[in-house]
Amino acid sequence: MIELYYWPTPNGHKITLFLEESGLDYEIHPVNIGKGDQFDPEFLKFSPNNRMPAIIDRAPADGGEPVTVFESGAILIYLALKSGKFYGETPRERTDILQWLMWQMGGLGPMAGQNGHFNVYAPEQVPYAINRYVAETNRLYGVLDRRLAGREFVAGSGYSIADMAIYPWIVPHEAHKQDLNDFPNVKAWFERIAARPATIRAYEKGGEVRSYATPMTDEERKVLFGQTATSTAKA
């Protein structure tokens, strides 16, 4: 049993995509990041960066004590190694997959995240920030589009954890002010993944979790976007 501590954000969706594809047994524990669940002392014991997703593997491959993993990229690698799926067959394939996973973790995710913050959540419009992150997101879409020319998936010889990491960050393309028609290879890839039964199931799970969440209040925005070392320590 994999215990998944989760909220339906792009980083959270990465893990449900993998779990639904792999068939590993799992249970979702919602972490409402607007309500501050990520500061719960019990959660911080295995997710010290006070971020979801995080997992507890109650049946690790070595048969020992439960294994905890935080950070979405690390979780994807752990689950891929545990299941023997979606991480290539050779060292060369795994290197290819790993570099595109890191591209998402170090580039697309942070830049699209700042794009979404300044376009959707910021209490005031900051034109310089909006233009900066919209432009950088656009550049990264271009990188991905060139990579996908003549390819069905991003890396390796098939669908992999690299695709699972990238796809949820393309889902909010409209909010990020990107037009998929400008990136035909990305659009075709996006539509292929969206149609996968496991993708549909993963996003349905996210909808079920989100269904009991109330609209974000000003206080919840402060919780989500106003964290400091001091506030985290006091939580």
PDB file of C-alpha atoms in Angstrom:
ATOM      1  CA  MET A   1       0.000   0.000   0.000  1.00  0.00           C
ATOM      2  CA  ILE A   2       1.255   3.440  -0.988  1.00  0.00           C
ATOM      3  CA  GLU A   3      -0.135   6.214   1.183  1.00  0.00           C
ATOM      4  CA  LEU A   4      -0.243   9.333  -0.985  1.00  0.00           C
ATOM      5  CA  TYR A   5      -0.436  12.718   0.700  1.00  0.00           C
ATOM      6  CA  TYR A   6      -1.946  14.783  -2.055  1.00  0.00           C
ATOM      7  CA  TRP A   7      -3.780  17.823  -3.292  1.00  0.00           C
ATOM      8  CA  PRO A   8      -4.895  18.213  -6.933  1.00  0.00           C
ATOM      9  CA  THR A   9      -2.141  20.524  -8.169  1.00  0.00           C
ATOM     10  CA  PRO A  10       0.240  19.808 -11.065  1.00  0.00           C
ATOM     11  CA  ASN A  11       2.781  18.249  -8.713  1.00  0.00           C
ATOM     12  CA  GLY A  12       0.102  16.175  -7.048  1.00  0.00           C
ATOM     13  CA  HIS A  13      -1.292  14.989 -10.383  1.00  0.00           C
ATOM     14  CA  LYS A  14       2.120  13.627 -11.384  1.00  0.00           C
ATOM     15  CA  ILE A  15       1.853  10.949  -8.730  1.00  0.00           C
ATOM     16  CA  THR A  16      -1.736   9.893  -9.364  1.00  0.00           C
ATOM     17  CA  LEU A  17      -0.859   9.633 -13.068  1.00  0.00           C
ATOM     18  CA  PHE A  18       1.881   7.154 -12.214  1.00  0.00           C
ATOM     19  CA  LEU A  19      -0.149   5.194  -9.683  1.00  0.00           C
ATOM     20  CA  GLU A  20      -3.111   4.844 -12.011  1.00  0.00           C
ATOM     21  CA  GLU A  21      -0.853   3.734 -14.871  1.00  0.00           C
ATOM     22  CA  SER A  22       1.165   1.264 -12.808  1.00  0.00           C
ATOM     23  CA  GLY A  23      -1.663  -0.373 -10.909  1.00  0.00           C
ATOM     24  CA  LEU A  24       0.118  -0.035  -7.560  1.00  0.00           C
ATOM     25  CA  ASP A  25      -2.289  -0.125  -4.626  1.00  0.00           C
ATOM     26  CA  TYR A  26      -2.630   3.320  -3.044  1.00  0.00           C
ATOM     27  CA  GLU A  27      -4.729   5.438  -0.748  1.00  0.00           C
ATOM     28  CA  ILE A  28      -5.076   9.213  -0.941  1.00  0.00           C
ATOM     29  CA  HIS A  29      -4.717  11.367   2.167  1.00  0.00           C
ATOM     30  CA  PRO A  30      -5.833  14.887   1.190  1.00  0.00           C
ATOM     31  CA  VAL A  31      -3.495  17.713   2.193  1.00  0.00           C
ATOM     32  CA  ASN A  32      -5.532  20.900   1.836  1.00  0.00           C
ATOM     33  CA  ILE A  33      -2.771  23.419   1.197  1.00  0.00           C
ATOM     34  CA  GLY A  34      -5.114  26.383   1.573  1.00  0.00           C
ATOM     35  CA  LYS A  35      -6.152  25.239   5.043  1.00  0.00           C
ATOM     36  CA  GLY A  36      -2.519  24.718   6.072  1.00  0.00           C
ATOM     37  CA  ASP A  37      -2.565  20.922   6.331  1.00  0.00           C
ATOM     38  CA  GLN A  38       1.029  20.916   5.067  1.00  0.00           C
ATOM     39  CA  PHE A  39       2.138  22.368   8.429  1.00  0.00           C
ATOM     40  CA  ASP A  40       0.742  19.498  10.476  1.00  0.00           C
ATOM     41  CA  PRO A  41       3.591  18.209  12.690  1.00  0.00           C
ATOM     42  CA  GLU A  42       2.911  14.605  11.683  1.00  0.00           C
ATOM     43  CA  PHE A  43       3.140  15.509   7.997  1.00  0.00           C
ATOM     44  CA  LEU A  44       6.352  17.467   8.536  1.00  0.00           C
ATOM     45  CA  LYS A  45       7.994  14.351   9.962  1.00  0.00           C
ATOM     46  CA  PHE A  46       8.211  12.865   6.474  1.00  0.00           C
ATOM     47  CA  SER A  47       7.796  15.960   4.288  1.00  0.00           C
ATOM     48  CA  PRO A  48      10.224  18.459   5.871  1.00  0.00           C
ATOM     49  CA  ASN A  49       9.775  21.025   3.090  1.00  0.00           C
ATOM     50  CA  ASN A  50       6.093  21.331   4.125  1.00  0.00           C
ATOM     51  CA  ARG A  51       4.980  20.555   0.592  1.00  0.00           C
ATOM     52  CA  MET A  52       2.873  17.846  -0.906  1.00  0.00           C
ATOM     53  CA  PRO A  53       2.978  15.369  -2.540  1.00  0.00           C
ATOM     54  CA  ALA A  54       4.695  12.899  -0.267  1.00  0.00           C
ATOM     55  CA  ILE A  55       4.315   9.159   0.113  1.00  0.00           C
ATOM     56  CA  ILE A  56       4.701   6.441   2.674  1.00  0.00           C
ATOM     57  CA  ASP A  57       5.398   3.018   1.178  1.00  0.00           C
ATOM     58  CA  ARG A  58       4.127   0.481   3.688  1.00  0.00           C
ATOM     59  CA  ALA A  59       5.456  -2.446   1.641  1.00  0.00           C
ATOM     60  CA  PRO A  60       8.930  -1.477   0.392  1.00  0.00           C
ATOM     61  CA  ALA A  61      10.819  -3.824  -1.900  1.00  0.00           C
ATOM     62  CA  ASP A  62      13.347  -4.759   0.793  1.00  0.00           C
ATOM     63  CA  GLY A  63      10.635  -5.841   3.222  1.00  0.00           C
ATOM     64  CA  GLY A  64      11.904  -3.442   5.871  1.00  0.00           C
ATOM     65  CA  GLU A  65      10.379  -0.489   7.663  1.00  0.00           C
ATOM     66  CA  PRO A  66       8.089   1.868   5.692  1.00  0.00           C
ATOM     67  CA  VAL A  67       9.865   4.206   3.289  1.00  0.00           C
ATOM     68  CA  THR A  68       8.885   7.876   3.092  1.00  0.00           C
ATOM     69  CA  VAL A  69       9.614  10.064   0.063  1.00  0.00           C
ATOM     70  CA  PHE A  70       8.962  13.760  -0.536  1.00  0.00           C
ATOM     71  CA  GLU A  71       9.436  15.890  -3.698  1.00  0.00           C
ATOM     72  CA  SER A  72       7.423  14.817  -6.743  1.00  0.00           C
ATOM     73  CA  GLY A  73      10.400  13.993  -8.978  1.00  0.00           C
ATOM     74  CA  ALA A  74      11.967  11.800  -6.301  1.00  0.00           C
ATOM     75  CA  ILE A  75       8.620  10.069  -5.775  1.00  0.00           C
ATOM     76  CA  LEU A  76       8.297   9.311  -9.487  1.00  0.00           C
ATOM     77  CA  ILE A  77      11.782   7.796  -9.596  1.00  0.00           C
ATOM     78  CA  TYR A  78      11.138   5.767  -6.438  1.00  0.00           C
ATOM     79  CA  LEU A  79       7.852   4.385  -7.758  1.00  0.00           C
ATOM     80  CA  ALA A  80       9.352   3.653 -11.180  1.00  0.00           C
ATOM     81  CA  LEU A  81      12.172   1.664  -9.588  1.00  0.00           C
ATOM     82  CA  LYS A  82       9.756  -0.109  -7.244  1.00  0.00           C
ATOM     83  CA  SER A  83       7.409  -1.144 -10.043  1.00  0.00           C
ATOM     84  CA  GLY A  84       9.927  -1.570 -12.841  1.00  0.00           C
ATOM     85  CA  LYS A  85       7.749   0.595 -15.083  1.00  0.00           C
ATOM     86  CA  PHE A  86       7.973   3.861 -17.030  1.00  0.00           C
ATOM     87  CA  TYR A  87      11.704   4.405 -16.506  1.00  0.00           C
ATOM     88  CA  GLY A  88      13.206   2.849 -19.622  1.00  0.00           C
ATOM     89  CA  GLU A  89      15.011  -0.418 -20.152  1.00  0.00           C
ATOM     90  CA  THR A  90      18.644   0.642 -20.579  1.00  0.00           C
ATOM     91  CA  PRO A  91      21.027   3.107 -18.921  1.00  0.00           C
ATOM     92  CA  ARG A  92      20.832   5.324 -22.009  1.00  0.00           C
ATOM     93  CA  GLU A  93      17.045   5.392 -21.903  1.00  0.00           C
ATOM     94  CA  ARG A  94      17.053   6.166 -18.208  1.00  0.00           C
ATOM     95  CA  THR A  95      19.495   9.013 -18.716  1.00  0.00           C
ATOM     96  CA  ASP A  96      17.252  10.421 -21.432  1.00  0.00           C
ATOM     97  CA  ILE A  97      14.181  10.175 -19.207  1.00  0.00           C
ATOM     98  CA  LEU A  98      15.997  11.581 -16.203  1.00  0.00           C
ATOM     99  CA  GLN A  99      17.219  14.703 -17.987  1.00  0.00           C
ATOM    100  CA  TRP A 100      13.712  15.555 -19.180  1.00  0.00           C
ATOM    101  CA  LEU A 101      12.320  14.923 -15.720  1.00  0.00           C
ATOM    102  CA  MET A 102      14.911  17.379 -14.375  1.00  0.00           C
ATOM    103  CA  TRP A 103      13.988  19.826 -17.160  1.00  0.00           C
ATOM    104  CA  GLN A 104      10.467  19.864 -15.785  1.00  0.00           C
ATOM    105  CA  MET A 105      11.578  20.076 -12.169  1.00  0.00           C
ATOM    106  CA  GLY A 106      14.105  22.862 -12.737  1.00  0.00           C
ATOM    107  CA  GLY A 107      12.504  24.747 -15.628  1.00  0.00           C
ATOM    108  CA  LEU A 108       8.924  24.215 -16.728  1.00  0.00           C
ATOM    109  CA  GLY A 109       7.465  23.711 -13.242  1.00  0.00           C
ATOM    110  CA  PRO A 110       9.023  26.739 -11.525  1.00  0.00           C
ATOM    111  CA  MET A 111       8.508  29.071 -14.476  1.00  0.00           C
ATOM    112  CA  ALA A 112       4.926  28.002 -15.184  1.00  0.00           C
ATOM    113  CA  GLY A 113       4.270  28.154 -11.446  1.00  0.00           C
ATOM    114  CA  GLN A 114       5.393  31.779 -11.263  1.00  0.00           C
ATOM    115  CA  ASN A 115       3.407  32.467 -14.428  1.00  0.00           C
ATOM    116  CA  GLY A 116       0.277  31.125 -12.758  1.00  0.00           C
ATOM    117  CA  HIS A 117       0.976  32.984  -9.542  1.00  0.00           C
ATOM    118  CA  PHE A 118       1.295  36.414 -11.140  1.00  0.00           C
ATOM    119  CA  ASN A 119      -1.532  35.838 -13.627  1.00  0.00           C
ATOM    120  CA  VAL A 120      -4.055  34.138 -11.328  1.00  0.00           C
ATOM    121  CA  TYR A 121      -3.238  34.545  -7.641  1.00  0.00           C
ATOM    122  CA  ALA A 122      -1.306  37.778  -7.175  1.00  0.00           C
ATOM    123  CA  PRO A 123      -3.405  40.462  -5.433  1.00  0.00           C
ATOM    124  CA  GLU A 124      -2.167  43.072  -7.902  1.00  0.00           C
ATOM    125  CA  GLN A 125      -1.022  43.015 -11.506  1.00  0.00           C
ATOM    126  CA  VAL A 126       2.751  43.280 -11.901  1.00  0.00           C
ATOM    127  CA  PRO A 127       3.334  43.742 -15.659  1.00  0.00           C
ATOM    128  CA  TYR A 128       7.064  43.070 -15.547  1.00  0.00           C
ATOM    129  CA  ALA A 129       6.590  39.777 -13.683  1.00  0.00           C
ATOM    130  CA  ILE A 130       3.694  38.708 -15.905  1.00  0.00           C
ATOM    131  CA  ASN A 131       5.619  39.444 -19.099  1.00  0.00           C
ATOM    132  CA  ARG A 132       8.757  37.780 -17.765  1.00  0.00           C
ATOM    133  CA  TYR A 133       7.115  34.486 -16.835  1.00  0.00           C
ATOM    134  CA  VAL A 134       4.716  34.324 -19.770  1.00  0.00           C
ATOM    135  CA  ALA A 135       7.675  34.776 -22.126  1.00  0.00           C
ATOM    136  CA  GLU A 136       9.808  32.167 -20.359  1.00  0.00           C
ATOM    137  CA  THR A 137       6.917  29.692 -20.304  1.00  0.00           C
ATOM    138  CA  ASN A 138       6.505  30.281 -24.026  1.00  0.00           C
ATOM    139  CA  ARG A 139      10.210  29.617 -24.594  1.00  0.00           C
ATOM    140  CA  LEU A 140       9.962  26.343 -22.677  1.00  0.00           C
ATOM    141  CA  TYR A 141       6.917  25.270 -24.697  1.00  0.00           C
ATOM    142  CA  GLY A 142       9.088  25.846 -27.758  1.00  0.00           C
ATOM    143  CA  VAL A 143      11.812  23.611 -26.334  1.00  0.00           C
ATOM    144  CA  LEU A 144       9.248  20.887 -25.712  1.00  0.00           C
ATOM    145  CA  ASP A 145       7.706  21.300 -29.159  1.00  0.00           C
ATOM    146  CA  ARG A 146      11.065  20.838 -30.863  1.00  0.00           C
ATOM    147  CA  ARG A 147      11.793  17.812 -28.713  1.00  0.00           C
ATOM    148  CA  LEU A 148       8.497  16.184 -29.680  1.00  0.00           C
ATOM    149  CA  ALA A 149       8.996  16.613 -33.432  1.00  0.00           C
ATOM    150  CA  GLY A 150       8.709  13.112 -34.846  1.00  0.00           C
ATOM    151  CA  ARG A 151       8.325  11.587 -31.365  1.00  0.00           C
ATOM    152  CA  GLU A 152       5.290  10.103 -29.657  1.00  0.00           C
ATOM    153  CA  PHE A 153       6.622  10.754 -26.145  1.00  0.00           C
ATOM    154  CA  VAL A 154       9.268  12.959 -24.578  1.00  0.00           C
ATOM    155  CA  ALA A 155      12.047  10.501 -23.734  1.00  0.00           C
ATOM    156  CA  GLY A 156      13.087   6.878 -23.929  1.00  0.00           C
ATOM    157  CA  SER A 157      11.196   4.477 -26.165  1.00  0.00           C
ATOM    158  CA  GLY A 158       7.717   4.988 -24.719  1.00  0.00           C
ATOM    159  CA  TYR A 159       5.534   6.727 -22.181  1.00  0.00           C
ATOM    160  CA  SER A 160       7.586   7.506 -19.083  1.00  0.00           C
ATOM    161  CA  ILE A 161       7.811   9.420 -15.834  1.00  0.00           C
ATOM    162  CA  ALA A 162       9.137  12.360 -17.877  1.00  0.00           C
ATOM    163  CA  ASP A 163       5.781  12.644 -19.665  1.00  0.00           C
ATOM    164  CA  MET A 164       3.920  12.235 -16.385  1.00  0.00           C
ATOM    165  CA  ALA A 165       5.914  15.064 -14.831  1.00  0.00           C
ATOM    166  CA  ILE A 166       5.471  17.460 -17.750  1.00  0.00           C
ATOM    167  CA  TYR A 167       1.831  16.861 -18.702  1.00  0.00           C
ATOM    168  CA  PRO A 168       0.173  18.354 -15.569  1.00  0.00           C
ATOM    169  CA  TRP A 169       2.098  21.588 -16.112  1.00  0.00           C
ATOM    170  CA  ILE A 170       0.701  21.854 -19.652  1.00  0.00           C
ATOM    171  CA  VAL A 171      -2.899  21.279 -18.532  1.00  0.00           C
ATOM    172  CA  PRO A 172      -3.315  24.932 -17.338  1.00  0.00           C
ATOM    173  CA  HIS A 173      -1.891  26.337 -20.591  1.00  0.00           C
ATOM    174  CA  GLU A 174      -4.746  28.804 -21.028  1.00  0.00           C
ATOM    175  CA  ALA A 175      -4.223  30.282 -17.552  1.00  0.00           C
ATOM    176  CA  HIS A 176      -0.527  30.534 -18.426  1.00  0.00           C
ATOM    177  CA  LYS A 177      -1.441  32.470 -21.607  1.00  0.00           C
ATOM    178  CA  GLN A 178      -0.159  29.811 -23.992  1.00  0.00           C
ATOM    179  CA  ASP A 179      -1.946  28.670 -27.159  1.00  0.00           C
ATOM    180  CA  LEU A 180      -1.310  25.013 -27.975  1.00  0.00           C
ATOM    181  CA  ASN A 181      -2.045  25.748 -31.620  1.00  0.00           C
ATOM    182  CA  ASP A 182       1.311  27.546 -31.670  1.00  0.00           C
ATOM    183  CA  PHE A 183       2.981  24.272 -30.649  1.00  0.00           C
ATOM    184  CA  PRO A 184       1.521  21.495 -32.828  1.00  0.00           C
ATOM    185  CA  ASN A 185       3.819  18.750 -31.539  1.00  0.00           C
ATOM    186  CA  VAL A 186       2.996  19.615 -27.936  1.00  0.00           C
ATOM    187  CA  LYS A 187      -0.702  19.714 -28.778  1.00  0.00           C
ATOM    188  CA  ALA A 188      -0.674  16.245 -30.363  1.00  0.00           C
ATOM    189  CA  TRP A 189       1.311  14.812 -27.435  1.00  0.00           C
ATOM    190  CA  PHE A 190      -1.017  16.520 -24.938  1.00  0.00           C
ATOM    191  CA  GLU A 191      -4.084  15.046 -26.597  1.00  0.00           C
ATOM    192  CA  ARG A 192      -2.548  11.556 -26.631  1.00  0.00           C
ATOM    193  CA  ILE A 193      -1.895  11.665 -22.902  1.00  0.00           C
ATOM    194  CA  ALA A 194      -5.251  13.262 -22.069  1.00  0.00           C
ATOM    195  CA  ALA A 195      -7.014  10.349 -23.775  1.00  0.00           C
ATOM    196  CA  ARG A 196      -5.233   7.652 -21.773  1.00  0.00           C
ATOM    197  CA  PRO A 197      -7.650   5.868 -19.418  1.00  0.00           C
ATOM    198  CA  ALA A 198      -5.223   6.239 -16.501  1.00  0.00           C
ATOM    199  CA  THR A 199      -5.016   9.998 -17.085  1.00  0.00           C
ATOM    200  CA  ILE A 200      -8.790  10.264 -17.024  1.00  0.00           C
ATOM    201  CA  ARG A 201      -8.955   8.262 -13.796  1.00  0.00           C
ATOM    202  CA  ALA A 202      -6.195  10.312 -12.166  1.00  0.00           C
ATOM    203  CA  TYR A 203      -7.940  13.603 -12.867  1.00  0.00           C
ATOM    204  CA  GLU A 204     -11.253  12.181 -11.705  1.00  0.00           C
ATOM    205  CA  LYS A 205      -9.563  11.355  -8.387  1.00  0.00           C
ATOM    206  CA  GLY A 206      -8.378  14.958  -8.230  1.00  0.00           C
ATOM    207  CA  GLY A 207     -11.893  16.197  -8.859  1.00  0.00           C
ATOM    208  CA  GLU A 208     -13.209  14.078  -6.021  1.00  0.00           C
ATOM    209  CA  VAL A 209     -10.659  15.529  -3.609  1.00  0.00           C
ATOM    210  CA  ARG A 210     -11.239  19.096  -4.761  1.00  0.00           C
ATOM    211  CA  SER A 211     -15.023  18.738  -4.621  1.00  0.00           C
ATOM    212  CA  TYR A 212     -15.178  19.366  -0.887  1.00  0.00           C
ATOM    213  CA  ALA A 213     -12.759  22.305  -0.917  1.00  0.00           C
ATOM    214  CA  THR A 214     -14.243  25.767  -0.486  1.00  0.00           C
ATOM    215  CA  PRO A 215     -13.102  28.814  -2.504  1.00  0.00           C
ATOM    216  CA  MET A 216      -9.792  30.211  -1.285  1.00  0.00           C
ATOM    217  CA  THR A 217     -10.148  33.044   1.206  1.00  0.00           C
ATOM    218  CA  ASP A 218      -7.708  35.922   1.757  1.00  0.00           C
ATOM    219  CA  GLU A 219      -6.501  34.183   4.906  1.00  0.00           C
ATOM    220  CA  GLU A 220      -5.833  30.993   2.982  1.00  0.00           C
ATOM    221  CA  ARG A 221      -3.879  32.947   0.389  1.00  0.00           C
ATOM    222  CA  LYS A 222      -1.678  34.213   3.213  1.00  0.00           C
ATOM    223  CA  VAL A 223      -1.154  30.662   4.412  1.00  0.00           C
ATOM    224  CA  LEU A 224      -0.294  29.412   0.945  1.00  0.00           C
ATOM    225  CA  PHE A 225       1.843  32.290  -0.308  1.00  0.00           C
ATOM    226  CA  GLY A 226       3.144  33.955   2.845  1.00  0.00           C
ATOM    227  CA  GLN A 227       5.329  31.234   4.318  1.00  0.00           C
ATOM    228  CA  THR A 228       8.659  32.065   5.921  1.00  0.00           C
ATOM    229  CA  ALA A 229      11.171  30.055   7.926  1.00  0.00           C
ATOM    230  CA  THR A 230       9.651  31.481  11.110  1.00  0.00           C
ATOM    231  CA  SER A 231       6.037  30.751  10.190  1.00  0.00           C
ATOM    232  CA  THR A 232       6.898  27.193   9.170  1.00  0.00           C
ATOM    233  CA  ALA A 233       8.769  26.584  12.423  1.00  0.00           C
ATOM    234  CA  LYS A 234       5.792  27.779  14.469  1.00  0.00           C
ATOM    235  CA  ALA A 235       3.291  25.605  12.641  1.00  0.00           C
TER     236      ALA A 235
END
